[in-house]
Structure formats: C-alpha cells, structure tokens
Amino acid sequence: MEYFNQHVIITGGSSGIGKAVAKLLAPRGANISLIARDRQKLVNAQREIATASLNSSSKILTIAADVANRQSITAAINKAIATLGTPQLLITSAGIAHPGYFNQIPLEIFEQTMAVNYFGSLYSIKAVLPAMEKEQRGQIVLISSGAALIGIYGYSAYCPSKFALRGLAESLRGELKPKGISITIVYPPDTDTPQLAAENKIKPPETQKITATAKTWSAAAVAEQILRGLEKGNFAIAPGMELTILNRFHSLLTPILNWYFDGIIRKINHKQ
Ligand SMILES: NC(=O)c1ccc[n+]([C@@H]2O[C@H](COP(=O)([O-])OP(=O)(O)OC[C@H]3O[C@@H](n4cnc5c(N)ncnc54)[C@H](OP(=O)(O)O)[C@@H]3O)[C@@H](O)[C@H]2O)c1
C-alpha cells in the first residue's frame, strides 16, 4: 500500500508504538494526525516525526483528545478529517496498562482500562467509518497485545480489554470487507516504551518472572512488522516467532503454558 499523500490517523501517536509507526509513514509522504491527551508530548512527537521525514511533503497535525471520552475523540477525528481528508488508515494505539493483584486493583482501574483500550478504539472506529464507507476504502488497525492471546497473571484489568479488541476485530472483519474496508489486529510483544517502563515498576513478582521469559522488542521493530503485515493484507499481525505460534495455536498451547506459569508462581510463593 502506498501512503503518499494519504491521511493516517493515529490515536496514541505521541509515544511508543504509535509514534514509531508515524516515523515510518511520514518519510513515505503520508499526512498524519496524531491524537493523544498531553499537548507537550504531541508537540515533541510532531518535531521528532518531522525530523525523521526531512525531505518529505508530509503534513503532521496534532490534536489533544481523550479517547475514553466519546465527545472528545469524535470531535478530534472530525477535525482531523476536515483538515486532512478521509483517512486511508486509522491506527488505534492509545492504551494503558496497570498490572497488580486482582484484589488490590481498584474497580476504577478496571473501568478506566476498558474505557481507554476498548471503548477508545470503538469510538475511534465509529468516528472514521462514515467517511471511509462513503469512499468505499480504508484500513483500520487495532493495537491489541500478546496479552489478548492468553490471560496473564497480574493483568486481570488489561487482558480483558485487549481480548475485547480481538472480538471486535473478528466480528467486524466480515462486515467491513464488502464495503472495501479492511481491519487488522496487532498482538505486540513486550515493547520498550514508556508504558512498559511504568508497568515494570508495579508488576507483582510473579508477573515479572512470567513476562521475563519473552524478549523485549523496540517500538521501531514492532512498527516495521505492522507495516509489513499491512502490505501483505494480514488480518492478524503477531510480531516474532513466539507470538506467531501463540496466535495460531493458543487454544492448544494454553494448558501447557499455564502448567509452566503455575510452576513459576509456586516457586515465588514458597520463597515468601
Ligand atoms: N509496550 C508494550 O510492551 C506493549 C505490548 C503490547 C501492546 N501494547 C499496546 O500498544 C499500544 C501503545 O502502547 P505503548 O507501549 O506505545 O505506550 P506509550 O508509549 O505509553 O503510548 C501510549 C499512547 O497512548 C496515549 N494515551 C493514553 N491514554 C490515552 C487516552 N485516554 N486518550 C488519548 N490518548 C491516550 C498516550 O498519550 P497521553 O498519555 O498524552 O494521552 C501515548 O501517546 C497500547 O494500546 C498498548 O496497550 C504495548
């Protein structure tokens, strides 16, 4: 897919994976709308992306909005469309993660995680669809997580929000296809971003040990996999061998992985 002069909207585009995708698309001449809450982070990201695309004609628009607030994200997407036209591509990367023990995580965190990760993506799709449907073209990319393929100890607030995106993508796929619109779901592995750094500070020891079994990717490498998967027209993008296998065989592998993780948890509980 050529993105030259095409409009790309990225929620969560001021940081991490969303920003890394923008840094790959801007040099190809895409016009990009970055949506996130913090204005200063948006301005910094805009500068960084502009530097990464020195010789390109790419326009980069920043809009401060909260994806968990229906009015806020709808107005932001309408503004992006009014300024840069119907998007060829929407990437919903805005997300939060708050690991912890189930009985210690306040209910508000469960609600907020679902509001940002699931409803934030849903509102964004609802806001772009009328324009995409009119032109009978468009691509929607939901950034889910490897934590949507297997429930992980300590992620009882986060995993369900990412599983929900999987259900949304699977059920929307067939409905959007006849309208010329594709949907893709991405299951990133642990990726070196401010979000992961913040999670690492509060993960229970069991979660630390379980997640330490997987390698951490750079945001740039994940972004490259996303664009490669999009070029191939993949419905699901699971970067790396481990997540590729988990994506294909998770129902078969879950009992074996749970047995392995239970061993890790038992060892930690014995030490305490
Ligand atoms: N890093 C990983 O290991 C990893 C692994 C799998 C999946 N993921 C998923 O990848 C996506 C990107 O995460 P990341 O690691 O790149 O995190 P990040 O660097 O912390 O970026 C998160 C982005 O989302 C924005 N955001 C957060 N809450 C928002 C809200 N309510 N409204 C609008 N924007 C909001 C942030 O900006 P503001 O705070 O300024 O709003 C920021 O731009 C997330 O959905 C995450 O769950 C990450």
PDB file of C-alpha atoms and ligand atoms in Angstrom:
ATOM      1  CA  MET A   1       0.000   0.000   0.000  1.00  0.00           C
ATOM      2  CA  GLU A   2       1.268   3.432  -0.954  1.00  0.00           C
ATOM      3  CA  TYR A   3       0.686   6.052   1.735  1.00  0.00           C
ATOM      4  CA  PHE A   4       1.974   9.032  -0.281  1.00  0.00           C
ATOM      5  CA  ASN A   5      -0.403  11.954   0.263  1.00  0.00           C
ATOM      6  CA  GLN A   6      -2.776   9.654   2.192  1.00  0.00           C
ATOM      7  CA  HIS A   7      -4.219  10.655   5.547  1.00  0.00           C
ATOM      8  CA  VAL A   8      -3.324   8.424   8.507  1.00  0.00           C
ATOM      9  CA  ILE A   9      -4.921   8.962  11.937  1.00  0.00           C
ATOM     10  CA  ILE A  10      -3.021   7.519  14.907  1.00  0.00           C
ATOM     11  CA  THR A  11      -4.513   7.601  18.400  1.00  0.00           C
ATOM     12  CA  GLY A  12      -1.716   7.327  20.951  1.00  0.00           C
ATOM     13  CA  GLY A  13       0.550   8.718  18.229  1.00  0.00           C
ATOM     14  CA  SER A  14       2.608  10.862  20.620  1.00  0.00           C
ATOM     15  CA  SER A  15       4.573   7.952  22.089  1.00  0.00           C
ATOM     16  CA  GLY A  16       5.792   4.364  21.772  1.00  0.00           C
ATOM     17  CA  ILE A  17       4.367   2.118  19.052  1.00  0.00           C
ATOM     18  CA  GLY A  18       2.006   4.753  17.588  1.00  0.00           C
ATOM     19  CA  LYS A  19       4.811   7.294  17.237  1.00  0.00           C
ATOM     20  CA  ALA A  20       7.142   4.652  15.746  1.00  0.00           C
ATOM     21  CA  VAL A  21       4.586   3.868  13.002  1.00  0.00           C
ATOM     22  CA  ALA A  22       4.238   7.606  12.306  1.00  0.00           C
ATOM     23  CA  LYS A  23       8.036   7.857  11.942  1.00  0.00           C
ATOM     24  CA  LEU A  24       7.938   5.185   9.228  1.00  0.00           C
ATOM     25  CA  LEU A  25       4.936   6.630   7.391  1.00  0.00           C
ATOM     26  CA  ALA A  26       5.920  10.325   7.350  1.00  0.00           C
ATOM     27  CA  PRO A  27       9.033   9.764   5.171  1.00  0.00           C
ATOM     28  CA  ARG A  28       6.719   7.983   2.693  1.00  0.00           C
ATOM     29  CA  GLY A  29       4.724  11.196   2.330  1.00  0.00           C
ATOM     30  CA  ALA A  30       1.714  10.294   4.492  1.00  0.00           C
ATOM     31  CA  ASN A  31      -0.224  13.154   6.124  1.00  0.00           C
ATOM     32  CA  ILE A  32      -0.606  12.188   9.754  1.00  0.00           C
ATOM     33  CA  SER A  33      -2.980  13.190  12.548  1.00  0.00           C
ATOM     34  CA  LEU A  34      -1.620  12.371  15.984  1.00  0.00           C
ATOM     35  CA  ILE A  35      -4.197  12.164  18.774  1.00  0.00           C
ATOM     36  CA  ALA A  36      -3.338  11.917  22.488  1.00  0.00           C
ATOM     37  CA  ARG A  37      -4.033  13.886  25.682  1.00  0.00           C
ATOM     38  CA  ASP A  38      -0.768  15.627  26.604  1.00  0.00           C
ATOM     39  CA  ARG A  39      -0.149  18.651  24.328  1.00  0.00           C
ATOM     40  CA  GLN A  40       3.582  18.908  25.067  1.00  0.00           C
ATOM     41  CA  LYS A  41       4.158  15.239  24.224  1.00  0.00           C
ATOM     42  CA  LEU A  42       2.234  15.774  20.976  1.00  0.00           C
ATOM     43  CA  VAL A  43       4.401  18.767  20.037  1.00  0.00           C
ATOM     44  CA  ASN A  44       7.600  16.847  20.844  1.00  0.00           C
ATOM     45  CA  ALA A  45       6.419  13.870  18.765  1.00  0.00           C
ATOM     46  CA  GLN A  46       5.466  16.165  15.868  1.00  0.00           C
ATOM     47  CA  ARG A  47       9.011  17.609  15.883  1.00  0.00           C
ATOM     48  CA  GLU A  48      10.604  14.157  16.051  1.00  0.00           C
ATOM     49  CA  ILE A  49       8.458  12.831  13.195  1.00  0.00           C
ATOM     50  CA  ALA A  50       9.157  15.935  11.090  1.00  0.00           C
ATOM     51  CA  THR A  51      12.902  15.381  11.612  1.00  0.00           C
ATOM     52  CA  ALA A  52      12.507  11.735  10.531  1.00  0.00           C
ATOM     53  CA  SER A  53      10.879  12.895   7.286  1.00  0.00           C
ATOM     54  CA  LEU A  54      13.062  15.848   6.299  1.00  0.00           C
ATOM     55  CA  ASN A  55      12.659  15.530   2.532  1.00  0.00           C
ATOM     56  CA  SER A  56       9.005  14.602   2.546  1.00  0.00           C
ATOM     57  CA  SER A  57       5.966  16.803   1.982  1.00  0.00           C
ATOM     58  CA  SER A  58       4.211  15.089   4.909  1.00  0.00           C
ATOM     59  CA  LYS A  59       1.814  17.229   6.972  1.00  0.00           C
ATOM     60  CA  ILE A  60       1.597  16.413  10.665  1.00  0.00           C
ATOM     61  CA  LEU A  61      -1.421  17.549  12.630  1.00  0.00           C
ATOM     62  CA  THR A  62      -1.682  17.175  16.413  1.00  0.00           C
ATOM     63  CA  ILE A  63      -4.975  17.105  18.290  1.00  0.00           C
ATOM     64  CA  ALA A  64      -5.314  16.812  22.070  1.00  0.00           C
ATOM     65  CA  ALA A  65      -8.182  14.492  22.990  1.00  0.00           C
ATOM     66  CA  ASP A  66      -9.120  11.734  25.412  1.00  0.00           C
ATOM     67  CA  VAL A  67     -10.139   8.556  23.556  1.00  0.00           C
ATOM     68  CA  ALA A  68     -12.134   7.392  26.579  1.00  0.00           C
ATOM     69  CA  ASN A  69     -14.412  10.416  26.205  1.00  0.00           C
ATOM     70  CA  ARG A  70     -16.811   9.855  23.296  1.00  0.00           C
ATOM     71  CA  GLN A  71     -17.366  13.571  22.552  1.00  0.00           C
ATOM     72  CA  SER A  72     -13.656  14.380  22.800  1.00  0.00           C
ATOM     73  CA  ILE A  73     -12.412  11.648  20.409  1.00  0.00           C
ATOM     74  CA  THR A  74     -15.297  12.121  17.957  1.00  0.00           C
ATOM     75  CA  ALA A  75     -14.601  15.868  17.730  1.00  0.00           C
ATOM     76  CA  ALA A  76     -10.859  15.178  17.299  1.00  0.00           C
ATOM     77  CA  ILE A  77     -11.420  12.729  14.444  1.00  0.00           C
ATOM     78  CA  ASN A  78     -13.932  15.050  12.771  1.00  0.00           C
ATOM     79  CA  LYS A  79     -11.368  17.853  12.975  1.00  0.00           C
ATOM     80  CA  ALA A  80      -8.655  15.590  11.506  1.00  0.00           C
ATOM     81  CA  ILE A  81     -10.962  14.614   8.601  1.00  0.00           C
ATOM     82  CA  ALA A  82     -11.989  18.240   7.985  1.00  0.00           C
ATOM     83  CA  THR A  83      -8.310  19.256   7.837  1.00  0.00           C
ATOM     84  CA  LEU A  84      -6.614  16.365   6.008  1.00  0.00           C
ATOM     85  CA  GLY A  85      -9.471  14.457   4.354  1.00  0.00           C
ATOM     86  CA  THR A  86     -10.859  10.939   4.657  1.00  0.00           C
ATOM     87  CA  PRO A  87      -8.216   8.727   6.234  1.00  0.00           C
ATOM     88  CA  GLN A  88      -6.825   5.776   4.312  1.00  0.00           C
ATOM     89  CA  LEU A  89      -5.647   4.339   7.623  1.00  0.00           C
ATOM     90  CA  LEU A  90      -6.763   4.561  11.263  1.00  0.00           C
ATOM     91  CA  ILE A  91      -4.442   3.092  13.899  1.00  0.00           C
ATOM     92  CA  THR A  92      -5.819   2.884  17.435  1.00  0.00           C
ATOM     93  CA  SER A  93      -2.716   2.685  19.600  1.00  0.00           C
ATOM     94  CA  ALA A  94      -3.848   4.741  22.633  1.00  0.00           C
ATOM     95  CA  GLY A  95      -3.736   2.403  25.586  1.00  0.00           C
ATOM     96  CA  ILE A  96      -2.963   1.992  29.259  1.00  0.00           C
ATOM     97  CA  ALA A  97      -1.884  -0.943  31.441  1.00  0.00           C
ATOM     98  CA  HIS A  98      -1.986  -1.270  35.196  1.00  0.00           C
ATOM     99  CA  PRO A  99      -0.718  -4.648  36.431  1.00  0.00           C
ATOM    100  CA  GLY A 100      -1.305  -5.824  40.004  1.00  0.00           C
ATOM    101  CA  TYR A 101      -3.043  -8.392  42.161  1.00  0.00           C
ATOM    102  CA  PHE A 102      -6.774  -8.605  41.350  1.00  0.00           C
ATOM    103  CA  ASN A 103      -7.831  -7.931  44.960  1.00  0.00           C
ATOM    104  CA  GLN A 104      -5.592  -4.838  45.149  1.00  0.00           C
ATOM    105  CA  ILE A 105      -6.562  -3.169  41.870  1.00  0.00           C
ATOM    106  CA  PRO A 106      -9.354  -0.606  42.481  1.00  0.00           C
ATOM    107  CA  LEU A 107     -12.519  -1.043  40.408  1.00  0.00           C
ATOM    108  CA  GLU A 108     -11.886   2.360  38.824  1.00  0.00           C
ATOM    109  CA  ILE A 109      -8.754   0.952  37.148  1.00  0.00           C
ATOM    110  CA  PHE A 110     -10.759  -1.904  35.586  1.00  0.00           C
ATOM    111  CA  GLU A 111     -13.307   0.621  34.310  1.00  0.00           C
ATOM    112  CA  GLN A 112     -10.690   3.078  33.060  1.00  0.00           C
ATOM    113  CA  THR A 113      -8.687   0.361  31.278  1.00  0.00           C
ATOM    114  CA  MET A 114     -11.777  -0.840  29.421  1.00  0.00           C
ATOM    115  CA  ALA A 115     -12.767   2.779  28.688  1.00  0.00           C
ATOM    116  CA  VAL A 116      -9.406   3.665  27.108  1.00  0.00           C
ATOM    117  CA  ASN A 117      -8.320   0.381  25.489  1.00  0.00           C
ATOM    118  CA  TYR A 118     -11.656  -0.960  24.289  1.00  0.00           C
ATOM    119  CA  PHE A 119     -14.164   1.904  24.103  1.00  0.00           C
ATOM    120  CA  GLY A 120     -11.440   4.360  22.991  1.00  0.00           C
ATOM    121  CA  SER A 121     -10.829   2.138  19.946  1.00  0.00           C
ATOM    122  CA  LEU A 122     -14.541   1.591  19.354  1.00  0.00           C
ATOM    123  CA  TYR A 123     -15.341   5.338  19.428  1.00  0.00           C
ATOM    124  CA  SER A 124     -12.460   5.998  17.006  1.00  0.00           C
ATOM    125  CA  ILE A 125     -13.746   3.389  14.544  1.00  0.00           C
ATOM    126  CA  LYS A 126     -17.304   4.746  14.803  1.00  0.00           C
ATOM    127  CA  ALA A 127     -15.987   8.252  14.050  1.00  0.00           C
ATOM    128  CA  VAL A 128     -13.971   7.332  10.921  1.00  0.00           C
ATOM    129  CA  LEU A 129     -16.362   4.815   9.379  1.00  0.00           C
ATOM    130  CA  PRO A 130     -18.919   7.170   7.758  1.00  0.00           C
ATOM    131  CA  ALA A 131     -16.145   8.857   5.728  1.00  0.00           C
ATOM    132  CA  MET A 132     -14.469   5.533   4.846  1.00  0.00           C
ATOM    133  CA  GLU A 133     -17.812   3.984   3.874  1.00  0.00           C
ATOM    134  CA  LYS A 134     -18.604   6.900   1.595  1.00  0.00           C
ATOM    135  CA  GLU A 135     -15.338   6.368  -0.290  1.00  0.00           C
ATOM    136  CA  GLN A 136     -15.556   2.550  -0.014  1.00  0.00           C
ATOM    137  CA  ARG A 137     -11.941   2.306   1.054  1.00  0.00           C
ATOM    138  CA  GLY A 138      -9.855   2.345   4.222  1.00  0.00           C
ATOM    139  CA  GLN A 139      -7.814   0.315   6.658  1.00  0.00           C
ATOM    140  CA  ILE A 140      -8.344   0.057  10.414  1.00  0.00           C
ATOM    141  CA  VAL A 141      -5.585  -1.257  12.654  1.00  0.00           C
ATOM    142  CA  LEU A 142      -6.293  -2.087  16.285  1.00  0.00           C
ATOM    143  CA  ILE A 143      -3.252  -2.343  18.547  1.00  0.00           C
ATOM    144  CA  SER A 144      -4.183  -5.142  20.913  1.00  0.00           C
ATOM    145  CA  SER A 145      -1.488  -7.162  22.725  1.00  0.00           C
ATOM    146  CA  GLY A 146       0.054 -10.608  23.080  1.00  0.00           C
ATOM    147  CA  ALA A 147      -1.967 -10.428  26.325  1.00  0.00           C
ATOM    148  CA  ALA A 148      -5.090 -10.907  24.157  1.00  0.00           C
ATOM    149  CA  LEU A 149      -3.976 -14.428  23.228  1.00  0.00           C
ATOM    150  CA  ILE A 150      -3.533 -15.794  26.761  1.00  0.00           C
ATOM    151  CA  GLY A 151      -4.610 -14.476  30.178  1.00  0.00           C
ATOM    152  CA  ILE A 152      -1.531 -13.414  32.152  1.00  0.00           C
ATOM    153  CA  TYR A 153      -1.116 -13.402  35.952  1.00  0.00           C
ATOM    154  CA  GLY A 154      -1.313  -9.813  37.222  1.00  0.00           C
ATOM    155  CA  TYR A 155      -3.062  -8.482  34.117  1.00  0.00           C
ATOM    156  CA  SER A 156      -6.695  -9.005  35.139  1.00  0.00           C
ATOM    157  CA  ALA A 157      -7.530  -5.380  34.235  1.00  0.00           C
ATOM    158  CA  TYR A 158      -5.529  -5.236  30.981  1.00  0.00           C
ATOM    159  CA  CYS A 159      -6.037  -8.666  29.334  1.00  0.00           C
ATOM    160  CA  PRO A 160      -9.846  -8.454  29.105  1.00  0.00           C
ATOM    161  CA  SER A 161      -9.627  -5.045  27.417  1.00  0.00           C
ATOM    162  CA  LYS A 162      -7.269  -6.482  24.795  1.00  0.00           C
ATOM    163  CA  PHE A 163      -9.306  -9.715  24.400  1.00  0.00           C
ATOM    164  CA  ALA A 164     -12.312  -7.461  23.739  1.00  0.00           C
ATOM    165  CA  LEU A 165     -10.482  -5.825  20.828  1.00  0.00           C
ATOM    166  CA  ARG A 166      -9.885  -9.270  19.355  1.00  0.00           C
ATOM    167  CA  GLY A 167     -13.628  -9.991  19.481  1.00  0.00           C
ATOM    168  CA  LEU A 168     -14.383  -6.626  17.930  1.00  0.00           C
ATOM    169  CA  ALA A 169     -11.893  -7.128  15.075  1.00  0.00           C
ATOM    170  CA  GLU A 170     -13.070 -10.689  14.370  1.00  0.00           C
ATOM    171  CA  SER A 171     -16.731  -9.716  14.268  1.00  0.00           C
ATOM    172  CA  LEU A 172     -16.201  -6.524  12.247  1.00  0.00           C
ATOM    173  CA  ARG A 173     -13.910  -8.102   9.642  1.00  0.00           C
ATOM    174  CA  GLY A 174     -16.635  -9.748   7.549  1.00  0.00           C
ATOM    175  CA  GLU A 175     -18.997  -6.807   7.930  1.00  0.00           C
ATOM    176  CA  LEU A 176     -16.481  -4.238   6.637  1.00  0.00           C
ATOM    177  CA  LYS A 177     -14.933  -6.303   3.842  1.00  0.00           C
ATOM    178  CA  PRO A 178     -17.800  -5.855   1.308  1.00  0.00           C
ATOM    179  CA  LYS A 179     -17.546  -2.100   1.961  1.00  0.00           C
ATOM    180  CA  GLY A 180     -13.900  -2.080   0.819  1.00  0.00           C
ATOM    181  CA  ILE A 181     -12.596  -1.529   4.362  1.00  0.00           C
ATOM    182  CA  SER A 182     -10.083  -3.880   5.981  1.00  0.00           C
ATOM    183  CA  ILE A 183      -9.499  -4.458   9.672  1.00  0.00           C
ATOM    184  CA  THR A 184      -6.262  -5.707  11.198  1.00  0.00           C
ATOM    185  CA  ILE A 185      -5.481  -6.661  14.767  1.00  0.00           C
ATOM    186  CA  VAL A 186      -1.940  -6.420  16.125  1.00  0.00           C
ATOM    187  CA  TYR A 187      -0.651  -8.502  19.041  1.00  0.00           C
ATOM    188  CA  PRO A 188       2.597  -6.743  20.018  1.00  0.00           C
ATOM    189  CA  PRO A 189       5.063  -8.485  22.320  1.00  0.00           C
ATOM    190  CA  ASP A 190       6.682  -6.614  25.245  1.00  0.00           C
ATOM    191  CA  THR A 191       7.947  -3.409  23.626  1.00  0.00           C
ATOM    192  CA  ASP A 192      10.395  -0.878  25.026  1.00  0.00           C
ATOM    193  CA  THR A 193       8.111   2.143  25.576  1.00  0.00           C
ATOM    194  CA  PRO A 194       7.189   4.458  28.481  1.00  0.00           C
ATOM    195  CA  GLN A 195       4.135   2.242  29.117  1.00  0.00           C
ATOM    196  CA  LEU A 196       6.244  -0.890  29.630  1.00  0.00           C
ATOM    197  CA  ALA A 197       8.695   1.023  31.857  1.00  0.00           C
ATOM    198  CA  ALA A 198       5.783   2.174  34.050  1.00  0.00           C
ATOM    199  CA  GLU A 199       4.340  -1.369  34.206  1.00  0.00           C
ATOM    200  CA  ASN A 200       7.694  -2.833  35.217  1.00  0.00           C
ATOM    201  CA  LYS A 201       7.707  -0.589  38.317  1.00  0.00           C
ATOM    202  CA  ILE A 202       4.448  -2.054  39.665  1.00  0.00           C
ATOM    203  CA  LYS A 203       4.285  -5.643  38.331  1.00  0.00           C
ATOM    204  CA  PRO A 204       3.885  -8.309  41.036  1.00  0.00           C
ATOM    205  CA  PRO A 205       6.983 -10.554  41.266  1.00  0.00           C
ATOM    206  CA  GLU A 206       5.057 -13.458  39.656  1.00  0.00           C
ATOM    207  CA  THR A 207       4.233 -11.259  36.648  1.00  0.00           C
ATOM    208  CA  GLN A 208       7.863 -10.036  36.470  1.00  0.00           C
ATOM    209  CA  LYS A 209       9.078 -13.630  36.284  1.00  0.00           C
ATOM    210  CA  ILE A 210       6.470 -14.774  33.745  1.00  0.00           C
ATOM    211  CA  THR A 211       6.987 -11.809  31.410  1.00  0.00           C
ATOM    212  CA  ALA A 212      10.781 -12.078  31.714  1.00  0.00           C
ATOM    213  CA  THR A 213      10.557 -15.284  29.622  1.00  0.00           C
ATOM    214  CA  ALA A 214       9.862 -13.196  26.492  1.00  0.00           C
ATOM    215  CA  LYS A 215      12.289 -10.793  24.768  1.00  0.00           C
ATOM    216  CA  THR A 216      11.545  -7.064  24.681  1.00  0.00           C
ATOM    217  CA  TRP A 217      11.219  -5.519  21.222  1.00  0.00           C
ATOM    218  CA  SER A 218      11.962  -1.961  20.125  1.00  0.00           C
ATOM    219  CA  ALA A 219       8.965   0.161  19.096  1.00  0.00           C
ATOM    220  CA  ALA A 220      10.617   0.666  15.676  1.00  0.00           C
ATOM    221  CA  ALA A 221      10.840  -3.108  15.082  1.00  0.00           C
ATOM    222  CA  VAL A 222       7.171  -3.575  16.034  1.00  0.00           C
ATOM    223  CA  ALA A 223       6.195  -0.676  13.733  1.00  0.00           C
ATOM    224  CA  GLU A 224       8.083  -2.331  10.837  1.00  0.00           C
ATOM    225  CA  GLN A 225       6.214  -5.596  11.439  1.00  0.00           C
ATOM    226  CA  ILE A 226       2.909  -3.703  11.419  1.00  0.00           C
ATOM    227  CA  LEU A 227       3.627  -2.101   8.047  1.00  0.00           C
ATOM    228  CA  ARG A 228       4.911  -5.402   6.612  1.00  0.00           C
ATOM    229  CA  GLY A 229       1.741  -7.199   7.794  1.00  0.00           C
ATOM    230  CA  LEU A 230      -0.423  -4.450   6.301  1.00  0.00           C
ATOM    231  CA  GLU A 231       1.385  -4.747   2.957  1.00  0.00           C
ATOM    232  CA  LYS A 232       0.643  -8.487   2.955  1.00  0.00           C
ATOM    233  CA  GLY A 233      -3.008  -7.791   3.792  1.00  0.00           C
ATOM    234  CA  ASN A 234      -2.834  -9.821   7.026  1.00  0.00           C
ATOM    235  CA  PHE A 235      -5.835  -9.797   9.358  1.00  0.00           C
ATOM    236  CA  ALA A 236      -3.665 -10.561  12.408  1.00  0.00           C
ATOM    237  CA  ILE A 237      -0.117  -9.321  12.972  1.00  0.00           C
ATOM    238  CA  ALA A 238       1.802 -11.135  15.718  1.00  0.00           C
ATOM    239  CA  PRO A 239       5.451  -9.999  15.658  1.00  0.00           C
ATOM    240  CA  GLY A 240       8.069 -12.694  16.311  1.00  0.00           C
ATOM    241  CA  MET A 241       8.070 -16.490  16.363  1.00  0.00           C
ATOM    242  CA  GLU A 242       6.590 -16.875  19.898  1.00  0.00           C
ATOM    243  CA  LEU A 243       3.511 -14.750  19.223  1.00  0.00           C
ATOM    244  CA  THR A 244       3.091 -16.131  15.695  1.00  0.00           C
ATOM    245  CA  ILE A 245       2.838 -19.620  17.206  1.00  0.00           C
ATOM    246  CA  LEU A 246       0.631 -18.423  20.086  1.00  0.00           C
ATOM    247  CA  ASN A 247      -1.699 -16.657  17.627  1.00  0.00           C
ATOM    248  CA  ARG A 248      -2.126 -19.836  15.547  1.00  0.00           C
ATOM    249  CA  PHE A 249      -2.325 -22.387  18.356  1.00  0.00           C
ATOM    250  CA  HIS A 250      -3.320 -20.577  21.592  1.00  0.00           C
ATOM    251  CA  SER A 251      -6.172 -22.942  22.491  1.00  0.00           C
ATOM    252  CA  LEU A 252      -3.808 -25.922  22.285  1.00  0.00           C
ATOM    253  CA  LEU A 253      -0.883 -24.197  23.992  1.00  0.00           C
ATOM    254  CA  THR A 254      -2.724 -22.533  26.906  1.00  0.00           C
ATOM    255  CA  PRO A 255      -2.836 -25.673  29.167  1.00  0.00           C
ATOM    256  CA  ILE A 256       0.919 -26.251  28.682  1.00  0.00           C
ATOM    257  CA  LEU A 257       1.776 -22.578  29.287  1.00  0.00           C
ATOM    258  CA  ASN A 258      -0.482 -22.445  32.361  1.00  0.00           C
ATOM    259  CA  TRP A 259       1.305 -25.525  33.779  1.00  0.00           C
ATOM    260  CA  TYR A 260       4.656 -23.759  33.211  1.00  0.00           C
ATOM    261  CA  PHE A 261       3.477 -20.434  34.693  1.00  0.00           C
ATOM    262  CA  ASP A 262       1.921 -22.208  37.719  1.00  0.00           C
ATOM    263  CA  GLY A 263       5.381 -23.683  38.431  1.00  0.00           C
ATOM    264  CA  ILE A 264       6.890 -20.162  38.418  1.00  0.00           C
ATOM    265  CA  ILE A 265       4.129 -18.864  40.733  1.00  0.00           C
ATOM    266  CA  ARG A 266       4.541 -21.837  43.144  1.00  0.00           C
ATOM    267  CA  LYS A 267       8.294 -21.192  43.432  1.00  0.00           C
ATOM    268  CA  ILE A 268       7.723 -17.498  44.267  1.00  0.00           C
ATOM    269  CA  ASN A 269       5.000 -18.343  46.820  1.00  0.00           C
ATOM    270  CA  HIS A 270       7.325 -20.891  48.528  1.00  0.00           C
ATOM    271  CA  LYS A 271      10.064 -18.248  48.923  1.00  0.00           C
ATOM    272  CA  GLN A 272       7.693 -15.754  50.591  1.00  0.00           C
TER     273      GLN A 272
HETATM  274  N1  LIG B   1       4.714  -1.566  25.277  1.00  0.00           N
HETATM  275  C1  LIG B   1       4.320  -2.821  25.269  1.00  0.00           C
HETATM  276  O1  LIG B   1       5.014  -3.723  25.787  1.00  0.00           O
HETATM  277  C2  LIG B   1       3.016  -3.194  24.609  1.00  0.00           C
HETATM  278  C3  LIG B   1       2.789  -4.564  24.364  1.00  0.00           C
HETATM  279  C4  LIG B   1       1.589  -4.935  23.773  1.00  0.00           C
HETATM  280  C5  LIG B   1       0.649  -3.973  23.438  1.00  0.00           C
HETATM  281  N2  LIG B   1       0.889  -2.664  23.706  1.00  0.00           N
HETATM  282  C6  LIG B   1      -0.148  -1.699  23.331  1.00  0.00           C
HETATM  283  O2  LIG B   1       0.382  -0.782  22.396  1.00  0.00           O
HETATM  284  C7  LIG B   1      -0.315   0.460  22.494  1.00  0.00           C
HETATM  285  C8  LIG B   1       0.706   1.588  22.608  1.00  0.00           C
HETATM  286  O3  LIG B   1       1.397   1.428  23.844  1.00  0.00           O
HETATM  287  P1  LIG B   1       2.891   1.941  24.032  1.00  0.00           P
HETATM  288  O4  LIG B   1       3.630   0.869  24.723  1.00  0.00           O
HETATM  289  O5  LIG B   1       3.379   2.522  22.767  1.00  0.00           O
HETATM  290  O6  LIG B   1       2.588   3.047  25.159  1.00  0.00           O
HETATM  291  P2  LIG B   1       3.052   4.559  25.362  1.00  0.00           P
HETATM  292  O7  LIG B   1       4.407   4.782  24.807  1.00  0.00           O
HETATM  293  O8  LIG B   1       2.776   4.846  26.789  1.00  0.00           O
HETATM  294  O9  LIG B   1       1.984   5.344  24.451  1.00  0.00           O
HETATM  295  C9  LIG B   1       0.639   5.377  24.782  1.00  0.00           C
HETATM  296  C10 LIG B   1      -0.005   6.475  23.963  1.00  0.00           C
HETATM  297  O10 LIG B   1      -1.409   6.472  24.236  1.00  0.00           O
HETATM  298  C11 LIG B   1      -1.795   7.792  24.623  1.00  0.00           C
HETATM  299  N3  LIG B   1      -2.937   7.683  25.525  1.00  0.00           N
HETATM  300  C12 LIG B   1      -3.033   7.019  26.703  1.00  0.00           C
HETATM  301  N4  LIG B   1      -4.253   7.182  27.242  1.00  0.00           N
HETATM  302  C13 LIG B   1      -4.943   7.962  26.374  1.00  0.00           C
HETATM  303  C14 LIG B   1      -6.259   8.498  26.357  1.00  0.00           C
HETATM  304  N5  LIG B   1      -7.121   8.273  27.361  1.00  0.00           N
HETATM  305  N6  LIG B   1      -6.641   9.269  25.310  1.00  0.00           N
HETATM  306  C15 LIG B   1      -5.787   9.526  24.299  1.00  0.00           C
HETATM  307  N7  LIG B   1      -4.535   9.034  24.246  1.00  0.00           N
HETATM  308  C16 LIG B   1      -4.119   8.273  25.280  1.00  0.00           C
HETATM  309  C17 LIG B   1      -0.541   8.387  25.274  1.00  0.00           C
HETATM  310  O11 LIG B   1      -0.531   9.805  25.294  1.00  0.00           O
HETATM  311  P3  LIG B   1      -1.161  10.657  26.520  1.00  0.00           P
HETATM  312  O12 LIG B   1      -0.804   9.943  27.787  1.00  0.00           O
HETATM  313  O13 LIG B   1      -0.574  12.008  26.392  1.00  0.00           O
HETATM  314  O14 LIG B   1      -2.635  10.668  26.280  1.00  0.00           O
HETATM  315  C18 LIG B   1       0.505   7.856  24.313  1.00  0.00           C
HETATM  316  O15 LIG B   1       0.535   8.631  23.137  1.00  0.00           O
HETATM  317  C19 LIG B   1      -1.210   0.348  23.726  1.00  0.00           C
HETATM  318  O16 LIG B   1      -2.526   0.064  23.332  1.00  0.00           O
HETATM  319  C20 LIG B   1      -0.617  -0.832  24.483  1.00  0.00           C
HETATM  320  O17 LIG B   1      -1.555  -1.484  25.293  1.00  0.00           O
HETATM  321  C21 LIG B   1       2.051  -2.252  24.271  1.00  0.00           C
END
